mmCIF file of C-alpha atoms in Angstrom:
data_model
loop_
_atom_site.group_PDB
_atom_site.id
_atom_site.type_symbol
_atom_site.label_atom_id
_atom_site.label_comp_id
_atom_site.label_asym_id
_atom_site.label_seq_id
_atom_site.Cartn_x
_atom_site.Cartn_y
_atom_site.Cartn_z
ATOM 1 C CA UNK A 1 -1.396 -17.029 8.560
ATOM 2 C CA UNK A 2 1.912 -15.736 10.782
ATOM 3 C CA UNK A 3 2.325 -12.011 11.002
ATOM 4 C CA UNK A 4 5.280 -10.847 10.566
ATOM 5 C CA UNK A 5 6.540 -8.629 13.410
ATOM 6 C CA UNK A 6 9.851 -7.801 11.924
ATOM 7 C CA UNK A 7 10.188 -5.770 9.291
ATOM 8 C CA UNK A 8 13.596 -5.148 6.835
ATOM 9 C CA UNK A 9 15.158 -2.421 5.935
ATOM 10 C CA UNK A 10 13.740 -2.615 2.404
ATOM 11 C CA UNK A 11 10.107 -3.193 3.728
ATOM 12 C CA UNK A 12 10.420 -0.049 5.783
ATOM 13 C CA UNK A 13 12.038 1.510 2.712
ATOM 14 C CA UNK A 14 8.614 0.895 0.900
ATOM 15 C CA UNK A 15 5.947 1.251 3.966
ATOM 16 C CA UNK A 16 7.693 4.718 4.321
ATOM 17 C CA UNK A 17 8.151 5.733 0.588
ATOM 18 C CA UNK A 18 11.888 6.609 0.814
ATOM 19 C CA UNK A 19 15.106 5.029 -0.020
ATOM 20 C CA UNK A 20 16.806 2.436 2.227
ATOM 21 C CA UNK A 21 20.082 4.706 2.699
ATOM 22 C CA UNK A 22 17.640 7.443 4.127
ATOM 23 C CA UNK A 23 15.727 4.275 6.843
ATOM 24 C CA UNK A 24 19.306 3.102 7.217
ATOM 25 C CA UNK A 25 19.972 7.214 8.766
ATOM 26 C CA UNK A 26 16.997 7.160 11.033
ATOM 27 C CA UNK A 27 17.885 3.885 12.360
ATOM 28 C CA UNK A 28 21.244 5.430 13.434
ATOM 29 C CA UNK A 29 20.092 8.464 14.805
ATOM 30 C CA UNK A 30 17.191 6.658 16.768
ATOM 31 C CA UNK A 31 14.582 8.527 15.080
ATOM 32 C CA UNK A 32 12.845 4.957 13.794
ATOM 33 C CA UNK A 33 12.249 2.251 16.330
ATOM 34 C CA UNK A 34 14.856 -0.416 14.877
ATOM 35 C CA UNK A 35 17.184 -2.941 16.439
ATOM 36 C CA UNK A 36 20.670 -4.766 15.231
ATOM 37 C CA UNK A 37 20.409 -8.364 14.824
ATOM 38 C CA UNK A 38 23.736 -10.083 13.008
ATOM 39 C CA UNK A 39 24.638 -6.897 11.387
ATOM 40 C CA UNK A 40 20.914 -6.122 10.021
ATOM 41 C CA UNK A 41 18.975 -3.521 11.073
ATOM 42 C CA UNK A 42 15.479 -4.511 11.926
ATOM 43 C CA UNK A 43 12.358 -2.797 12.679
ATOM 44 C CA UNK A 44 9.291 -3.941 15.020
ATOM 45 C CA UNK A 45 5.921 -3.925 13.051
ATOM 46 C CA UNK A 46 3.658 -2.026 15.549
ATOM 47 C CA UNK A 47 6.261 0.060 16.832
ATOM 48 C CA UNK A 48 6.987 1.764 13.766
ATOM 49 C CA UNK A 49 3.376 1.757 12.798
ATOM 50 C CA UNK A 50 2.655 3.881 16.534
ATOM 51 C CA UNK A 51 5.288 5.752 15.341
ATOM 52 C CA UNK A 52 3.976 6.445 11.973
ATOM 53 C CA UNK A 53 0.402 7.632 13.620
ATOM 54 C CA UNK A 54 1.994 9.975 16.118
ATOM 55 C CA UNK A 55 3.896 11.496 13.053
ATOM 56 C CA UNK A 56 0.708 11.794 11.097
ATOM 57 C CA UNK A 57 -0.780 13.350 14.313
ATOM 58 C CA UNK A 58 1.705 16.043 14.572
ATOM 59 C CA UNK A 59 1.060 17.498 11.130
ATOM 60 C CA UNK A 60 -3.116 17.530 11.892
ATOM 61 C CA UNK A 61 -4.059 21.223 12.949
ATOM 62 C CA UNK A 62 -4.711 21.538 16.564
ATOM 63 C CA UNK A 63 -7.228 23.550 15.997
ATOM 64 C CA UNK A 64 -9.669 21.824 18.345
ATOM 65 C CA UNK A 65 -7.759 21.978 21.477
ATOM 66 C CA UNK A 66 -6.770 25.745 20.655
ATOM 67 C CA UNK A 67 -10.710 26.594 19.921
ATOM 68 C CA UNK A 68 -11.130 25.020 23.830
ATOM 69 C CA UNK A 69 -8.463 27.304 24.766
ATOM 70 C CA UNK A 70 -9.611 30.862 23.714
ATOM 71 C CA UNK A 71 -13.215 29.585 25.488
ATOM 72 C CA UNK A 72 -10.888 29.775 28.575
ATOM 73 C CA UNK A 73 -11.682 25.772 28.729
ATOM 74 C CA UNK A 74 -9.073 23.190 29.933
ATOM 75 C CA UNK A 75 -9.092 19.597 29.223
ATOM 76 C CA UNK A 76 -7.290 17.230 31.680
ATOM 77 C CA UNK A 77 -6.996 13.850 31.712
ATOM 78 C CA UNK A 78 -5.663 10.991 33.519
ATOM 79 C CA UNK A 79 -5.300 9.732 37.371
ATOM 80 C CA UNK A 80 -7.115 10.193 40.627
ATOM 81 C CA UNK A 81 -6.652 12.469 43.776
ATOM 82 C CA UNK A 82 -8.183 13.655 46.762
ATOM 83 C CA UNK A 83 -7.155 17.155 46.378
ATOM 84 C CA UNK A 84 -8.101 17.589 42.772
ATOM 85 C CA UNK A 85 -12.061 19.059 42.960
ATOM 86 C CA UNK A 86 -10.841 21.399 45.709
ATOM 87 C CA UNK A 87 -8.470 22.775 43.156
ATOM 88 C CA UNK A 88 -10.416 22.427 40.081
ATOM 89 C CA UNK A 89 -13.359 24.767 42.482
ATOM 90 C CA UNK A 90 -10.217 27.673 43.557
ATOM 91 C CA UNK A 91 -9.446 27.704 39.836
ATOM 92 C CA UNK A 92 -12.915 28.680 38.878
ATOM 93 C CA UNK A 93 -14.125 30.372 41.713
ATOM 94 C CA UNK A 94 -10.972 32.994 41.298
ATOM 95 C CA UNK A 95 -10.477 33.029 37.688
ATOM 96 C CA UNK A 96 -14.184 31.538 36.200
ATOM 97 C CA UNK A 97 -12.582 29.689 33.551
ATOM 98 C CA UNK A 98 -13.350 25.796 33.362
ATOM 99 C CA UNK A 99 -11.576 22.835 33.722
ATOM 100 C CA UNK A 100 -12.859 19.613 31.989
ATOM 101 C CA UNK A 101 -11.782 16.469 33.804
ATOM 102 C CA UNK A 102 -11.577 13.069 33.021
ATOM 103 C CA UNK A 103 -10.392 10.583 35.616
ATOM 104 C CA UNK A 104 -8.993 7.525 32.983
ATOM 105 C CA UNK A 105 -5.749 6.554 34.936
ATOM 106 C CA UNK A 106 -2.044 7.826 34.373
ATOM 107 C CA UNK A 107 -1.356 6.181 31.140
ATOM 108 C CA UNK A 108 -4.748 6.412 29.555
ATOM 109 C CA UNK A 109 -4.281 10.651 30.281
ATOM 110 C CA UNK A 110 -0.872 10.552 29.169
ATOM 111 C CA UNK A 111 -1.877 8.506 26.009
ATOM 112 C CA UNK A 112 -4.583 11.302 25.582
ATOM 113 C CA UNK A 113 -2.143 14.130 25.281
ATOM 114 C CA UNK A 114 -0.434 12.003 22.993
ATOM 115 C CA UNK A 115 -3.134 11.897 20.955
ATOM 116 C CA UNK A 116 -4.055 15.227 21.469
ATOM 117 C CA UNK A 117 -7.334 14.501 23.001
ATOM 118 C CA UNK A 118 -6.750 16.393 26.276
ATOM 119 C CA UNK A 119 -3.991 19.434 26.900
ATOM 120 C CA UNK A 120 -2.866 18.121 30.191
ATOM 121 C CA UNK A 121 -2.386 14.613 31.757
ATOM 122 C CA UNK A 122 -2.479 14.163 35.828
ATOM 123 C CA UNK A 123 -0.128 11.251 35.768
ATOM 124 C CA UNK A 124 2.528 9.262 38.555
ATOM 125 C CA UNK A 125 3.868 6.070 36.496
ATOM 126 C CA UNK A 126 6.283 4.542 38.199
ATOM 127 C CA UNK A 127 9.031 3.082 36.632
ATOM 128 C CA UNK A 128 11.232 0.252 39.367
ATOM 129 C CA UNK A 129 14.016 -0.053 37.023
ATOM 130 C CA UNK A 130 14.760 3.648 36.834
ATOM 131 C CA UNK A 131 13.274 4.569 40.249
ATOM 132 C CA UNK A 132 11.550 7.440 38.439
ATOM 133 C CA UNK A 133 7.980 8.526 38.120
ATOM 134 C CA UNK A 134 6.360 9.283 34.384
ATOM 135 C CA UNK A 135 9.881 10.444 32.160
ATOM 136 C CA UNK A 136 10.741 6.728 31.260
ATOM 137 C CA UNK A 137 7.356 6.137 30.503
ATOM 138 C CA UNK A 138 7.590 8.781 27.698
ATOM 139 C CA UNK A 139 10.617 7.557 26.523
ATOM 140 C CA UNK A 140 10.055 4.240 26.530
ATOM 141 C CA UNK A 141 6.661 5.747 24.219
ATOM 142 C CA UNK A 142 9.447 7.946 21.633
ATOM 143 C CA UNK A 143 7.574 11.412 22.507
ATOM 144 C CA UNK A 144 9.589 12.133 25.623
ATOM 145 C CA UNK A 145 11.342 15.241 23.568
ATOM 146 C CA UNK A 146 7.940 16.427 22.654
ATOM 147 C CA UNK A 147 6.546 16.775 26.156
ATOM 148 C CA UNK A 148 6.725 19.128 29.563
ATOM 149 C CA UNK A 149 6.830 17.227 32.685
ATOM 150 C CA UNK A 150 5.308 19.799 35.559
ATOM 151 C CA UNK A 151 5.416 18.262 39.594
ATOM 152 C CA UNK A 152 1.561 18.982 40.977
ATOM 153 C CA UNK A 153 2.736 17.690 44.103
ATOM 154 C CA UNK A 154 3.472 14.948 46.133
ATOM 155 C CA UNK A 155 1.657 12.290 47.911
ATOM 156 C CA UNK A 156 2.478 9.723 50.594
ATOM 157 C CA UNK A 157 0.728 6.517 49.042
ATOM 158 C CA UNK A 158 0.365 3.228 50.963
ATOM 159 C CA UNK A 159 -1.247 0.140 52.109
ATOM 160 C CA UNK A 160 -4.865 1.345 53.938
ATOM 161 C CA UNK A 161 -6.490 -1.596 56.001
ATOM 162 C CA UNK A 162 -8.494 -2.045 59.652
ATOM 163 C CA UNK A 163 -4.892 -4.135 60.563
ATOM 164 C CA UNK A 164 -1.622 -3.851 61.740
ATOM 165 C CA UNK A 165 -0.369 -5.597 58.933
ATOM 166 C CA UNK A 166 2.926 -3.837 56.999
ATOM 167 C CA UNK A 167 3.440 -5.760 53.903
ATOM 168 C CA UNK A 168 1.838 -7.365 50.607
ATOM 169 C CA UNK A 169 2.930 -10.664 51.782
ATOM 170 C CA UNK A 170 1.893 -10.171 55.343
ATOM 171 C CA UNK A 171 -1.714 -8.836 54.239
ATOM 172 C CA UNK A 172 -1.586 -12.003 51.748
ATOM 173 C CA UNK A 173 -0.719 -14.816 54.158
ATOM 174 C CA UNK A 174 -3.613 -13.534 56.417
ATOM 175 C CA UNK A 175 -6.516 -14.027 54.412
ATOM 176 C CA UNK A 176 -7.043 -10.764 53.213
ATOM 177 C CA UNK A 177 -8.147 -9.415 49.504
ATOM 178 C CA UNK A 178 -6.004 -6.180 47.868
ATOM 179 C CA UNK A 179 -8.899 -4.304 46.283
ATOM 180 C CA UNK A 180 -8.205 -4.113 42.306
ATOM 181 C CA UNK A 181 -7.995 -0.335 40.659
ATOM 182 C CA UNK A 182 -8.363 0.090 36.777
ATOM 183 C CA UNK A 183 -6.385 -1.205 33.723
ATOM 184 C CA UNK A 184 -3.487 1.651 33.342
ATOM 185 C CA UNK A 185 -3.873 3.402 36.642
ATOM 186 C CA UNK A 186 -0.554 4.401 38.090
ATOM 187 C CA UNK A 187 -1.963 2.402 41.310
ATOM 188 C CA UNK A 188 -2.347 -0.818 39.378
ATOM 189 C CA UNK A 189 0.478 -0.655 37.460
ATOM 190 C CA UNK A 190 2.547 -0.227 41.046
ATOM 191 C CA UNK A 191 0.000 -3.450 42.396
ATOM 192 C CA UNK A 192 1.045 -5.735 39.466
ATOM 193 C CA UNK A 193 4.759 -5.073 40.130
ATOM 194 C CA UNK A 194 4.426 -5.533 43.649
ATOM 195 C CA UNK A 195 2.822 -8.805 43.246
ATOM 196 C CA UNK A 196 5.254 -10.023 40.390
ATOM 197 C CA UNK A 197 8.298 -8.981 43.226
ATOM 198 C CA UNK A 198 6.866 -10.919 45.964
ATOM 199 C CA UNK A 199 6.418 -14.100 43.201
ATOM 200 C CA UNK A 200 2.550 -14.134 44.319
ATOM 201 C CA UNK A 201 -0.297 -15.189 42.194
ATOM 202 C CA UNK A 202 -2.721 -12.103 41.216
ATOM 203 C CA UNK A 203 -5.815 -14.653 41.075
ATOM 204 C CA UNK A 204 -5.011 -15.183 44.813
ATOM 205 C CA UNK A 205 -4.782 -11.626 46.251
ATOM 206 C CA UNK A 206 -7.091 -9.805 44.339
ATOM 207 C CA UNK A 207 -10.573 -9.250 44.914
ATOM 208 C CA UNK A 208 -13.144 -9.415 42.335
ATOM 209 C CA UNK A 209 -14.225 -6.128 42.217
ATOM 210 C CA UNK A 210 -12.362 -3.261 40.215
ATOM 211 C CA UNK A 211 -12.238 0.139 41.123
ATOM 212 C CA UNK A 212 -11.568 3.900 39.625
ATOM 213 C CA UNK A 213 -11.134 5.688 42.281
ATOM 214 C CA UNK A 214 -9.048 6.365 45.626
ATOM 215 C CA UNK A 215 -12.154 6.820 47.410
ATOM 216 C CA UNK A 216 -14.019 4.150 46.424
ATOM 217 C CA UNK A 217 -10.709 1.876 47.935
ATOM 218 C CA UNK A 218 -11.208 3.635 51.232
ATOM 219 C CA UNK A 219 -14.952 3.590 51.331
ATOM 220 C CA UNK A 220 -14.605 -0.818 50.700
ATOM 221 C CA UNK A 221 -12.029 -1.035 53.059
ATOM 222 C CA UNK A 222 -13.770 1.077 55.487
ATOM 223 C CA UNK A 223 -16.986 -1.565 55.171
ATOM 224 C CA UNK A 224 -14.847 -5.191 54.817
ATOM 225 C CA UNK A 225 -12.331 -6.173 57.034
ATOM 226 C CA UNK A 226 -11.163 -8.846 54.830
ATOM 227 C CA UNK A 227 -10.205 -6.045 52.215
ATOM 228 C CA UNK A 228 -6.789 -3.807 52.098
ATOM 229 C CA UNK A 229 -6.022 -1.587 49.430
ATOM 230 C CA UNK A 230 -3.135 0.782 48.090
ATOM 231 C CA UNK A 231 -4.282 4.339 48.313
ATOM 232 C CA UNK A 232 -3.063 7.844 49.984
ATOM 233 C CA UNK A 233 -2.559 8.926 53.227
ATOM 234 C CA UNK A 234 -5.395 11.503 52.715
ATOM 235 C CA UNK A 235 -7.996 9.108 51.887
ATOM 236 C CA UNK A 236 -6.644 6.814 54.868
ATOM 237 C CA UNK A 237 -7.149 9.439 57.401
ATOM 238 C CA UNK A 238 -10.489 10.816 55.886
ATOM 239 C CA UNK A 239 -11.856 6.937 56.750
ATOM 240 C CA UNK A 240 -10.023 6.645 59.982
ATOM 241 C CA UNK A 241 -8.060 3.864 58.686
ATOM 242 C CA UNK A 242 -4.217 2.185 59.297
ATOM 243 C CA UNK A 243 -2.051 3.488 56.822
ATOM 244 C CA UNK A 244 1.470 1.504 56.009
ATOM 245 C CA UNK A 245 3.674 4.443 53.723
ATOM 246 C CA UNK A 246 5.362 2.387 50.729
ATOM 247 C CA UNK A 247 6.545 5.932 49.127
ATOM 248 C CA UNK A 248 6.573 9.205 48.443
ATOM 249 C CA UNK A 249 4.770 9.621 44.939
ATOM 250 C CA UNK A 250 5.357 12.059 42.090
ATOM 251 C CA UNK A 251 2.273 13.396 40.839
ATOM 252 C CA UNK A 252 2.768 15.218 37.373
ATOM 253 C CA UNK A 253 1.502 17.142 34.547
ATOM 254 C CA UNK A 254 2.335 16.464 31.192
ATOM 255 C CA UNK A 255 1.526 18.642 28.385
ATOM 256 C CA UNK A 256 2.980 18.634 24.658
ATOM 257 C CA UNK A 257 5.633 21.261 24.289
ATOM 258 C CA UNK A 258 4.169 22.693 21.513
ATOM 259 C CA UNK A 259 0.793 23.996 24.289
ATOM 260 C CA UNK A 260 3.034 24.636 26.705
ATOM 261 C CA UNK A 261 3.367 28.193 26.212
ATOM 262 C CA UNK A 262 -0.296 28.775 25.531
ATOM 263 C CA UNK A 263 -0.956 32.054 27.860
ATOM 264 C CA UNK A 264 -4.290 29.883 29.509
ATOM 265 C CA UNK A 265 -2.004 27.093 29.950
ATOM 266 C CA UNK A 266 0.215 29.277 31.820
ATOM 267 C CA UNK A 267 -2.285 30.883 33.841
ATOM 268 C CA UNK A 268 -3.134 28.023 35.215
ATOM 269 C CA UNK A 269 0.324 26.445 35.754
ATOM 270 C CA UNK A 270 0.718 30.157 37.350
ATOM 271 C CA UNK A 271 -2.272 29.622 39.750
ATOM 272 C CA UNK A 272 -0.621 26.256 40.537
ATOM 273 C CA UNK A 273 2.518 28.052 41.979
ATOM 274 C CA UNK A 274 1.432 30.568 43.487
ATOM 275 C CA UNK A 275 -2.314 29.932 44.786
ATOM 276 C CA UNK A 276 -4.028 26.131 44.689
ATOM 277 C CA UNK A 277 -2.802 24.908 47.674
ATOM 278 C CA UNK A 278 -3.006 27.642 50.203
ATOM 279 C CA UNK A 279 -5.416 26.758 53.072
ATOM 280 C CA UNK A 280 -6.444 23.598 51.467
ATOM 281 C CA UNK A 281 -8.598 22.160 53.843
ATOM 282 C CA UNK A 282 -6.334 18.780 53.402
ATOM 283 C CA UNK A 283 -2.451 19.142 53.229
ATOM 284 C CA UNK A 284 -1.651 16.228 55.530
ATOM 285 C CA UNK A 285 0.106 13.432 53.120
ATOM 286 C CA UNK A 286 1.306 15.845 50.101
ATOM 287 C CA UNK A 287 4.621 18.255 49.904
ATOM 288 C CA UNK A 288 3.709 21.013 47.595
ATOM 289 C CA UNK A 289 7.940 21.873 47.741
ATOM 290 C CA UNK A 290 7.978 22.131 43.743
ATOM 291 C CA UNK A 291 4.086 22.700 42.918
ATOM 292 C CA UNK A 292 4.292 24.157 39.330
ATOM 293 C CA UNK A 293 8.177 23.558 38.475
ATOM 294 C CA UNK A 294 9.452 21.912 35.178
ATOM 295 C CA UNK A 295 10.936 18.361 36.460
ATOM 296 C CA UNK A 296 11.492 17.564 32.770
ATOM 297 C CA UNK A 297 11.647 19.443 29.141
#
């Protein structure tokens, strides 16, 4: 049987239990998914049903994630850095409130605050078309308007290896392996796009084994010469390893507006301005220049 990924106006009209003038208004406005085709609107199945469920979301109580909040608990989710149990120890150690974290990868965090399964998302999706980290992510997901985009910091990220080598194809036409990290890690994402630029095969430059972590990428290349990987600077220097800079990387927070204002949530974008990341006892590789500003929202 062929699914239909296409919907009408008039199917919409009836998924949606409202009159086809009204669908034919939130086409128009851009408030349904929905595309033009000969004159007729037309509406992507799974799109609208994603939109559908985050609609349905936003009128459940958030009752859970506010309960967390007066225990003075946090809930973050999403990607991986060097610096973050240095800051997640300050945090308690000067205020002895708790952070609960959960290291899933950029969009998996993001997709979590979504979702309203965490109240903060450690995220750095890059987008090459828009040379931009994280915003066209949200607005290629429709919730862009509902979210806070905070800077954390930044981080130098780049090729680590025991070579001289400088490039993908350079590491690739010597033999070597690029060390895998998880499905929707703002890492792999970046790997995959790399690879698809340079026309290579992934099959043929990865290796095998699939990691979560930036450590665990230093601590393989650090033990297997015929490995490189894509990680920081600060992970590069803390195994003594060659470190090729490909940029300078955005690392966000992301938070529903509608949290944002939550006084613990503030207190701890507060501490983020004004106290995380004095006498760190790693600084080399990050720019804390906008630590705890609004880039978007």
């Amino acid at each position: 049987m062929e699914i239909k990924h296409l919907l009408t106006t008039k199917e919409v009209a009836e998924l949606l239990s409202i009159n086809e003038k009204k669908v034919y208004v939130l086409a128009q406005t851009g408030v349904l998914p929905a595309t033009k085709i000969t004159g007729k609107w037309l509406f992507p199945k799974n799109e609208l049903l994603d939109y559908i469920k985050l609609s349905s979301l936003n009128n459940i109580s958030d009752s859970s994630l506010k309960n967390l909040l007066e225990k003075n608990i946090i809930l973050i989710s999403g990607s991986d850095d060097f610096l973050l149990p240095f800051i997640f120890e300050r945090y308690f150690k000067e205020t002895l409130k708790r952070i609960f974290y959960s290291n899933v990868g950029s969009k998996n965090g993001v997709e979590d605050v979504i979702y309203q399964r965490a109240h903060i998302a450690f995220s750095h999706l890059y987008d090459f078309e828009e040379n931009d980290f994280n915003i066209p992510y949200l607005k290629k997901r429709k919730v862009a308007a509902n979210c806070v985009v905070v800077n954390l910091f930044f981080r130098e990220v780049g090729f680590v290896s025991n070579s001289s080598y400088k490039s993908l194809k350079e590491f690739y036409e010597n033999g070597l392996k690029l060390i895998q990290r998880q499905t929707g890690s703002g890492i792999r994402i970046l790997q995959n796009e790399m690879i698809r630029k340079e026309k290579l095969n992934p099959e043929d430059i990865f290796d095998e084994k699939i990691v979560n972590t930036h450590l665990e990428v230093g601590m393989l290349v650090k033990q297997n010469r015929q490995l490189f990987g894509i990680t920081t600077k600060s992970v590069a220097n803390f195994f003594n390893l060659n470190f090729i800079k490909i940029f300078d990387e955005r690392f966000d927070m992301i938070l529903l507006k509608k949290i944002y204002f939550n006084q613990e949530i503030q207190n701890f974008l507060e501490f983020i301005r004004e106290k995380s990341f004095k006498s760190l006892p790693i600084t080399d590789g990050y720019n804390f220049k906008i630590s705890g500003r609004i880039v978007y929202g």
